[in-house]
Coordinates of C-alpha atoms and ligand atoms in Angstrom, one line a residue:
M12 CA 113.5 104.2 99.6
K13 CA 112.2 104.9 96.1
I14 CA 110.3 102.5 93.9
W15 CA 109.8 103.1 90.1
I16 CA 106.9 101.0 89.0
I17 CA 106.3 100.0 85.4
G18 CA 102.5 99.9 85.0
S19 CA 102.0 102.5 87.8
Y20 CA 98.3 103.0 87.2
G21 CA 97.4 99.3 87.5
I22 CA 95.5 97.8 90.4
V23 CA 98.5 96.0 92.0
S24 CA 100.6 99.0 91.6
T25 CA 98.2 101.6 93.1
T26 CA 97.4 99.2 95.9
A27 CA 101.1 98.9 96.6
M28 CA 101.4 102.6 96.5
A29 CA 98.4 103.2 98.8
G30 CA 99.6 100.5 101.2
G31 CA 103.2 101.8 101.2
K32 CA 102.2 105.3 102.1
A33 CA 99.6 104.1 104.6
L34 CA 102.3 102.0 106.3
E35 CA 104.6 104.9 106.4
K36 CA 101.9 107.0 108.1
G37 CA 100.9 104.3 110.5
I38 CA 97.4 104.0 109.1
I39 CA 97.6 100.3 108.6
D40 CA 99.6 97.5 110.3
K41 CA 102.2 95.3 108.7
T42 CA 100.2 92.2 108.1
G43 CA 100.9 90.7 104.6
L44 CA 104.5 92.0 104.5
V45 CA 107.0 89.1 104.4
S46 CA 109.9 91.5 105.0
E47 CA 108.4 92.4 108.4
L48 CA 108.6 88.8 109.7
P49 CA 110.9 88.3 112.7
W50 CA 113.4 86.4 110.5
F51 CA 114.1 89.6 108.6
E52 CA 114.8 91.8 111.6
G53 CA 117.1 94.6 110.7
I54 CA 116.0 95.1 107.1
E55 CA 114.7 98.6 107.9
K56 CA 118.3 99.7 108.3
F57 CA 118.8 98.9 104.6
A58 CA 115.3 99.5 103.2
P59 CA 113.1 101.5 105.6
L60 CA 109.3 101.4 105.4
E61 CA 109.3 104.9 103.8
F62 CA 108.4 105.0 100.2
E63 CA 108.5 107.4 97.3
F64 CA 106.9 106.2 94.1
G65 CA 107.2 107.0 90.4
G66 CA 106.8 105.1 87.2
H67 CA 105.7 104.5 83.6
D68 CA 102.3 103.8 82.3
V69 CA 100.7 103.9 78.9
R70 CA 97.2 105.1 80.0
P71 CA 97.1 108.9 80.1
L72 CA 95.4 109.3 83.5
K73 CA 95.8 112.4 85.7
N74 CA 97.7 110.8 88.6
A75 CA 97.9 107.6 90.7
Y76 CA 95.1 108.8 93.0
D77 CA 92.7 108.9 90.0
A78 CA 93.9 105.4 88.9
A79 CA 93.6 104.1 92.5
L80 CA 90.1 105.5 92.8
E81 CA 89.0 104.0 89.5
H82 CA 90.1 100.5 90.8
W83 CA 88.6 101.1 94.2
E84 CA 85.2 102.0 92.8
L85 CA 85.1 98.8 90.9
N86 CA 86.6 96.5 93.6
R87 CA 86.3 98.2 97.0
H88 CA 89.2 96.0 97.9
Y89 CA 90.2 97.9 101.0
D90 CA 88.8 100.4 103.5
R91 CA 88.0 103.8 101.8
N92 CA 89.5 105.6 104.7
I93 CA 92.9 104.2 103.8
L94 CA 92.7 105.7 100.3
D95 CA 91.5 109.1 101.7
G96 CA 94.4 109.0 104.1
V97 CA 97.0 108.8 101.3
R98 CA 95.1 110.9 98.7
E99 CA 97.5 113.8 98.6
D100 CA 100.6 111.5 98.3
L101 CA 99.0 109.6 95.4
E102 CA 98.0 112.8 93.7
K103 CA 101.6 113.8 93.4
I104 CA 102.5 110.6 91.5
V105 CA 102.2 111.2 87.7
A106 CA 103.4 108.4 85.5
S107 CA 105.7 109.1 82.6
K108 CA 104.6 107.9 79.2
G109 CA 105.9 104.4 78.5
T110 CA 106.2 102.0 75.6
A111 CA 103.9 99.2 74.7
L112 CA 106.1 97.7 72.0
N113 CA 105.0 94.2 71.0
C114 CA 102.6 94.0 74.0
G115 CA 100.1 92.0 72.0
S116 CA 96.4 92.4 71.2
G117 CA 95.4 92.4 74.9
I118 CA 96.7 95.9 75.2
E119 CA 93.6 97.1 73.3
E120 CA 91.5 96.3 76.4
L121 CA 93.2 99.2 78.3
G122 CA 91.2 101.8 76.4
K123 CA 93.0 105.0 75.3
I124 CA 96.7 104.6 75.4
E125 CA 99.6 106.9 74.6
T126 CA 103.0 105.4 73.9
L127 CA 106.5 106.5 73.0
E128 CA 106.5 104.5 69.7
S129 CA 103.4 106.5 68.5
E130 CA 105.7 109.5 68.5
N131 CA 107.7 107.7 65.7
L132 CA 110.7 107.3 67.9
T133 CA 113.5 104.8 67.1
L134 CA 114.3 102.1 69.6
S135 CA 117.3 104.0 70.7
E136 CA 115.2 107.1 71.3
I137 CA 112.6 105.1 73.2
V138 CA 115.4 103.7 75.5
D139 CA 116.8 107.2 76.0
R140 CA 113.4 108.6 77.0
I141 CA 112.8 105.7 79.5
K142 CA 116.3 106.2 80.9
K143 CA 115.8 109.9 81.2
D144 CA 112.5 109.5 83.1
M145 CA 114.0 106.9 85.5
K146 CA 117.1 109.0 86.0
S147 CA 115.2 112.1 86.9
F148 CA 113.6 110.2 89.8
A149 CA 116.2 107.8 90.9
D150 CA 118.8 108.0 93.6
G151 CA 121.1 105.4 95.2
E152 CA 118.1 103.9 97.1
T153 CA 115.9 103.2 94.0
V154 CA 114.5 99.9 92.7
V155 CA 112.5 99.4 89.5
I156 CA 109.6 96.9 89.6
N157 CA 107.6 95.7 86.5
V158 CA 103.9 95.4 87.3
A159 CA 102.6 96.2 83.8
S160 CA 100.1 94.0 81.9
T161 CA 101.4 90.6 80.8
E162 CA 103.1 90.6 77.3
P163 CA 103.0 87.7 74.8
L164 CA 106.1 85.5 74.6
P165 CA 108.7 87.5 72.6
K166 CA 109.7 86.5 69.1
K167 CA 112.8 84.3 69.4
S168 CA 115.9 86.1 68.2
E169 CA 119.7 86.0 68.3
Y170 CA 119.5 89.6 69.4
H171 CA 118.5 88.4 72.9
E172 CA 121.6 86.2 73.3
T173 CA 124.3 88.6 74.2
L174 CA 124.5 92.2 75.4
D175 CA 126.4 93.2 72.2
K176 CA 123.7 91.8 70.0
F177 CA 120.9 93.4 72.1
E178 CA 122.6 96.7 71.7
K179 CA 122.9 96.1 68.0
M180 CA 119.2 95.5 67.9
I181 CA 118.6 98.9 69.5
E182 CA 121.1 100.6 67.2
N183 CA 119.5 99.0 64.1
D184 CA 116.0 99.9 65.2
E185 CA 114.9 96.3 64.9
K186 CA 111.6 96.9 66.7
E187 CA 110.1 93.5 65.8
F188 CA 112.4 91.7 68.3
A189 CA 112.1 94.0 71.3
T190 CA 109.3 94.0 73.8
A191 CA 108.5 96.8 76.2
S192 CA 109.5 94.9 79.3
M193 CA 112.9 94.2 77.9
L194 CA 113.5 97.9 77.1
Y195 CA 112.4 99.0 80.6
A196 CA 114.7 96.3 82.2
Y197 CA 117.6 97.3 79.9
A198 CA 117.2 101.0 81.0
A199 CA 117.0 100.1 84.7
L200 CA 120.0 97.8 84.6
K201 CA 122.0 100.2 82.5
L202 CA 121.4 102.9 85.1
G203 CA 122.5 100.5 87.9
L204 CA 119.0 100.2 89.4
P205 CA 117.9 96.9 90.9
Y206 CA 115.1 95.4 88.9
G207 CA 112.3 93.0 89.9
N208 CA 109.8 91.5 87.4
F209 CA 106.4 90.8 89.0
T210 CA 105.0 89.7 85.6
P211 CA 105.6 86.7 83.4
S212 CA 106.8 89.0 80.6
A213 CA 110.5 88.6 79.5
G214 CA 111.9 91.6 81.3
S215 CA 115.5 90.9 82.5
S216 CA 115.3 87.1 81.9
I217 CA 116.9 87.1 78.5
P218 CA 120.7 86.2 78.4
A219 CA 121.6 89.6 77.1
L220 CA 120.2 91.4 80.1
K221 CA 121.5 88.9 82.6
E222 CA 124.9 89.7 81.1
L223 CA 124.3 93.4 81.6
A224 CA 123.3 92.9 85.2
I225 CA 126.5 91.2 85.9
E226 CA 128.6 93.7 84.0
N227 CA 127.0 96.6 85.8
K228 CA 126.9 94.7 89.1
V229 CA 123.1 95.1 89.6
P230 CA 120.8 92.6 91.4
H231 CA 117.6 91.5 89.6
A232 CA 114.9 89.0 90.3
G233 CA 111.7 87.5 88.7
N234 CA 109.5 86.2 87.1
D235 CA 105.8 86.5 87.9
G236 CA 104.6 87.0 91.4
K237 CA 103.5 83.9 93.2
T238 CA 100.4 85.0 95.0
G239 CA 97.4 82.8 94.6
E240 CA 96.6 79.4 93.2
T241 CA 100.3 78.6 92.4
L242 CA 101.3 79.6 95.9
V243 CA 98.7 77.2 97.3
K244 CA 99.7 74.5 94.7
T245 CA 103.4 74.7 95.5
T246 CA 102.8 74.7 99.2
L247 CA 100.3 71.7 99.1
A248 CA 102.0 69.5 96.4
P249 CA 105.0 68.9 98.7
M250 CA 102.7 67.3 101.2
F251 CA 101.9 64.5 98.8
L252 CA 105.6 64.2 98.0
Y253 CA 106.6 63.9 101.7
R254 CA 104.0 61.2 102.3
N255 CA 105.0 59.3 99.1
M256 CA 101.6 59.6 97.6
K257 CA 101.3 59.9 93.9
I258 CA 99.5 62.7 92.2
V259 CA 97.9 61.3 89.1
G260 CA 96.0 64.4 88.0
W261 CA 95.7 68.1 88.9
M262 CA 93.1 70.4 87.3
S263 CA 93.3 74.1 88.0
Y264 CA 90.6 76.4 86.6
N265 CA 91.1 80.1 87.3
I266 CA 88.5 82.8 86.6
L267 CA 89.2 86.5 87.2
G268 CA 87.8 89.8 86.1
D269 CA 89.4 93.3 85.9
L270 CA 92.0 94.6 83.4
D271 CA 94.5 91.8 84.0
G272 CA 91.8 89.2 83.3
K273 CA 90.7 91.1 80.2
V274 CA 94.3 91.3 78.9
L275 CA 94.9 87.6 79.7
S276 CA 91.7 86.6 77.8
H277 CA 93.7 87.3 74.7
R278 CA 95.3 84.1 73.5
D279 CA 98.8 85.5 72.9
N280 CA 99.0 87.3 76.2
K281 CA 97.7 84.3 78.1
E282 CA 100.2 81.9 76.6
S283 CA 103.1 83.2 78.8
K284 CA 101.0 82.9 81.9
V285 CA 99.8 79.3 81.4
V286 CA 103.3 78.2 80.6
S287 CA 104.6 79.8 83.8
K288 CA 101.8 78.0 85.8
D289 CA 102.3 74.5 84.3
K290 CA 105.9 74.0 85.0
V291 CA 105.6 74.1 88.8
L292 CA 104.1 70.7 89.5
E293 CA 106.8 68.8 87.7
K294 CA 109.4 70.8 89.5
V295 CA 107.9 70.1 92.9
L296 CA 107.2 66.4 92.4
G297 CA 109.9 65.3 90.0
Y298 CA 107.3 63.9 87.6
S299 CA 104.6 65.4 85.6
P300 CA 101.0 64.3 86.5
Y301 CA 98.2 64.8 84.0
S302 CA 97.3 68.5 84.4
I303 CA 94.9 71.1 83.1
T304 CA 95.5 74.8 83.7
E305 CA 92.9 77.2 82.5
I306 CA 92.6 81.0 83.0
Q307 CA 89.3 82.6 81.9
F308 CA 88.0 86.1 82.0
F309 CA 84.9 86.5 84.3
P310 CA 83.9 90.2 84.4
S311 CA 81.7 90.4 87.4
L312 CA 84.4 89.0 89.7
V313 CA 86.5 92.1 89.1
D314 CA 89.7 91.7 91.2
N315 CA 88.4 88.7 93.1
K316 CA 90.1 85.8 91.5
T317 CA 88.7 82.3 92.1
A318 CA 90.7 79.2 91.5
F319 CA 89.0 75.7 91.5
D320 CA 91.5 72.9 91.9
F321 CA 90.8 69.2 91.7
I322 CA 93.6 66.8 92.7
H323 CA 93.4 63.1 92.0
F324 CA 96.0 61.2 94.1
Q325 CA 97.0 57.6 94.7
G326 CA 97.9 56.2 98.1
F327 CA 98.8 52.8 99.7
L328 CA 97.4 49.7 98.0
G329 CA 96.9 51.7 94.8
K330 CA 93.8 53.4 96.1
K331 CA 92.9 56.6 94.4
M332 CA 91.5 59.5 96.4
K333 CA 90.4 63.1 95.7
F334 CA 91.1 66.5 97.1
Y335 CA 89.4 69.8 96.1
F336 CA 90.1 73.3 97.0
I337 CA 88.8 76.7 96.2
W338 CA 91.0 79.8 96.5
D339 CA 89.1 83.0 96.7
G340 CA 91.8 85.6 96.7
I341 CA 91.7 89.3 96.0
D342 CA 94.5 89.6 93.6
A343 CA 95.8 93.1 94.4
I344 CA 95.7 92.4 98.2
V345 CA 97.9 89.4 97.9
A346 CA 100.2 90.9 95.3
A347 CA 100.7 94.5 96.6
P348 CA 102.8 93.8 99.7
L349 CA 105.1 91.5 97.7
V350 CA 105.9 94.5 95.4
L351 CA 107.2 96.3 98.5
D352 CA 108.9 93.2 99.8
I353 CA 110.7 92.5 96.5
A354 CA 111.9 96.1 96.3
R355 CA 113.1 96.0 99.9
F356 CA 115.0 92.7 99.5
L357 CA 116.6 93.9 96.2
L358 CA 117.8 97.1 97.8
F359 CA 119.2 95.1 100.7
A360 CA 120.9 92.8 98.1
K361 CA 122.4 95.8 96.4
K362 CA 123.7 97.3 99.6
K363 CA 125.3 94.0 100.4
G364 CA 127.1 93.9 97.1
I365 CA 125.0 91.1 95.6
Y366 CA 124.5 91.3 91.8
G367 CA 123.1 89.2 88.9
V368 CA 120.0 87.1 89.4
V369 CA 119.1 86.8 93.1
K370 CA 117.9 83.2 93.1
E371 CA 117.2 83.4 96.8
L372 CA 114.2 85.7 96.1
G373 CA 112.6 82.8 94.2
F374 CA 110.1 82.5 97.1
F375 CA 108.2 85.5 95.6
F376 CA 107.9 84.1 92.1
K377 CA 106.1 81.5 90.0
S378 CA 108.9 81.0 87.6
P379 CA 112.0 81.9 89.6
M380 CA 114.9 82.8 87.3
E381 CA 117.8 80.3 87.3
S382 CA 116.3 78.1 90.0
D383 CA 114.4 74.8 89.9
I384 CA 113.2 75.2 93.5
V385 CA 109.5 75.9 93.4
N386 CA 108.5 74.2 96.7
T387 CA 107.4 77.1 98.9
H388 CA 108.7 75.6 102.1
Q389 CA 112.2 75.1 100.6
Q390 CA 112.1 78.6 99.0
F391 CA 111.3 80.2 102.4
E392 CA 114.2 78.4 104.1
V393 CA 116.5 79.5 101.3
L394 CA 115.4 83.1 101.7
K395 CA 115.8 83.1 105.5
E396 CA 119.2 81.5 105.3
W397 CA 120.4 84.0 102.6
Y398 CA 119.2 87.0 104.7
R399 CA 120.6 85.6 107.9
E400 CA 124.1 85.1 106.4
L401 CA 124.1 88.5 104.7
V402 CA 122.8 90.5 107.5
N403 CA 125.3 89.1 109.9
G404 CA 128.1 89.2 107.4
Ligands
LIG30 N1 98.1 88.6 92.2 C1 98.3 89.4 91.2 O1 97.6 90.4 90.9 C2 99.4 89.1 90.2 C3 100.2 88.0 90.5 C4 101.3 87.7 89.6 C5 101.5 88.6 88.5 N2 100.7 89.6 88.3 C6 101.0 90.5 87.1 O2 101.0 91.8 87.5 C7 100.7 92.6 86.4 C8 99.7 93.7 86.8 O3 98.5 93.2 87.2 P1 97.3 94.2 87.5 O4 96.2 93.3 88.1 O5 97.8 95.3 88.4 O6 96.9 94.7 86.1 P2 96.3 96.1 85.7 O7 95.7 95.8 84.3 O8 95.4 96.6 86.7 O9 97.6 97.0 85.6 C9 98.5 97.0 84.5 C10 98.9 98.4 84.3 O10 100.0 98.4 83.4 C11 99.8 99.4 82.4 N3 100.6 99.0 81.2 C12 100.2 98.0 80.4 N4 101.2 97.9 79.5 C13 102.2 98.7 79.8 C14 103.5 99.1 79.3 N5 103.9 98.4 78.2 N6 104.2 100.0 79.9 C15 103.7 100.7 81.0 N7 102.5 100.4 81.5 C16 101.8 99.4 81.0 C17 98.3 99.5 82.2 O11 97.9 100.7 81.7 C18 97.8 99.3 83.7 O12 97.7 100.6 84.3 C19 100.1 91.6 85.3 O13 101.2 91.3 84.4 C20 99.8 90.4 86.1 O14 99.9 89.2 85.3 C21 99.7 89.9 89.2

């Protein structure tokens, strides 16, 4: 299958590419891939573990190998032999120039960037270029996944409400109201390519693009990969619920380095991330305990994100107790296999005639579109059931 990655030179993206090619070559085993669990037996008939990658980025690097090497030298997040083993494959992947329209001040941290808008193109010309790039790569087995830097929340606008209005916005070149992630999502859905949003950016989640997905009968899913502290939080919080213990306070303090951390250290870019993290406790518990969620940039950690959590909970006889945990994850290692999983499940969905928001893929996301289920245990049951019914249907 083919995966077109928005943000193809990022650490999650290049780790997914290296991992995907290494899997194909049998250099690594399948640990970390949800789609390879026994409950999803048979998925390889719809979405084999053979990958071709392409994508958009705004950093003018030579190819995905150079990008992967840059990340590897900073993070050493996997065995160097793996990267050497897929070097030739990654050297062939050269990203097309993308757009960073309304991507916020955090984008300045990326260093030198080259964008379509700097060529003085209109919105309609930008969309045409994105579509042309995707089209020249895509076939009937292609999925688009957004793994680009997090954008700020978009400016609220009527243009996002219906497909007609969204297309008017493009026609009238109203750049102020469009963000890059919306334009990529629009292009993908317009071309009939399934779309997954691994970031908290708007992407396909605005009503206009949901309408387009239904009209064009394309499956899509998002938002924001659930990989670290939120994964632990939404797996652990149900325990308190099941034992009828009350959580009175939950503090989460996240520190991380690398580019993602740098971009998120900008207030506007961070806002969308904190919002997507805060909602989960209320959804799991049915009430909203006092909570603090902080994300701070900590350069020396590079891609090793650390989350400190403090939970204050109340049990029988009103007694308050405390629980602390520290999650020391390597962001790209927990995220990369999910990029491959989401792409495989979306292609499976497409082949089974599923379209619109695929709520059943909520298991993979922090803010699942059109679903209030954030309890990881429930989400996993929903995913298994959805797959079982479709694969046998
Ligand atoms: N565990 C995780 O790492 C995790 C979990 C959930 C969500 N995410 C999200 O995944 C995204 C990528 O994370 P990362 O650590 O790989 O970041 P990164 O900074 O290493 O990679 C981002 C890449 O996107 C490119 N880019 C930025 N804006 C772009 C645009 N408008 N169009 C095309 N390319 C663009 C950058 O040049 C860079 O190569 C972030 O939005 C992050 O919040 C990551």
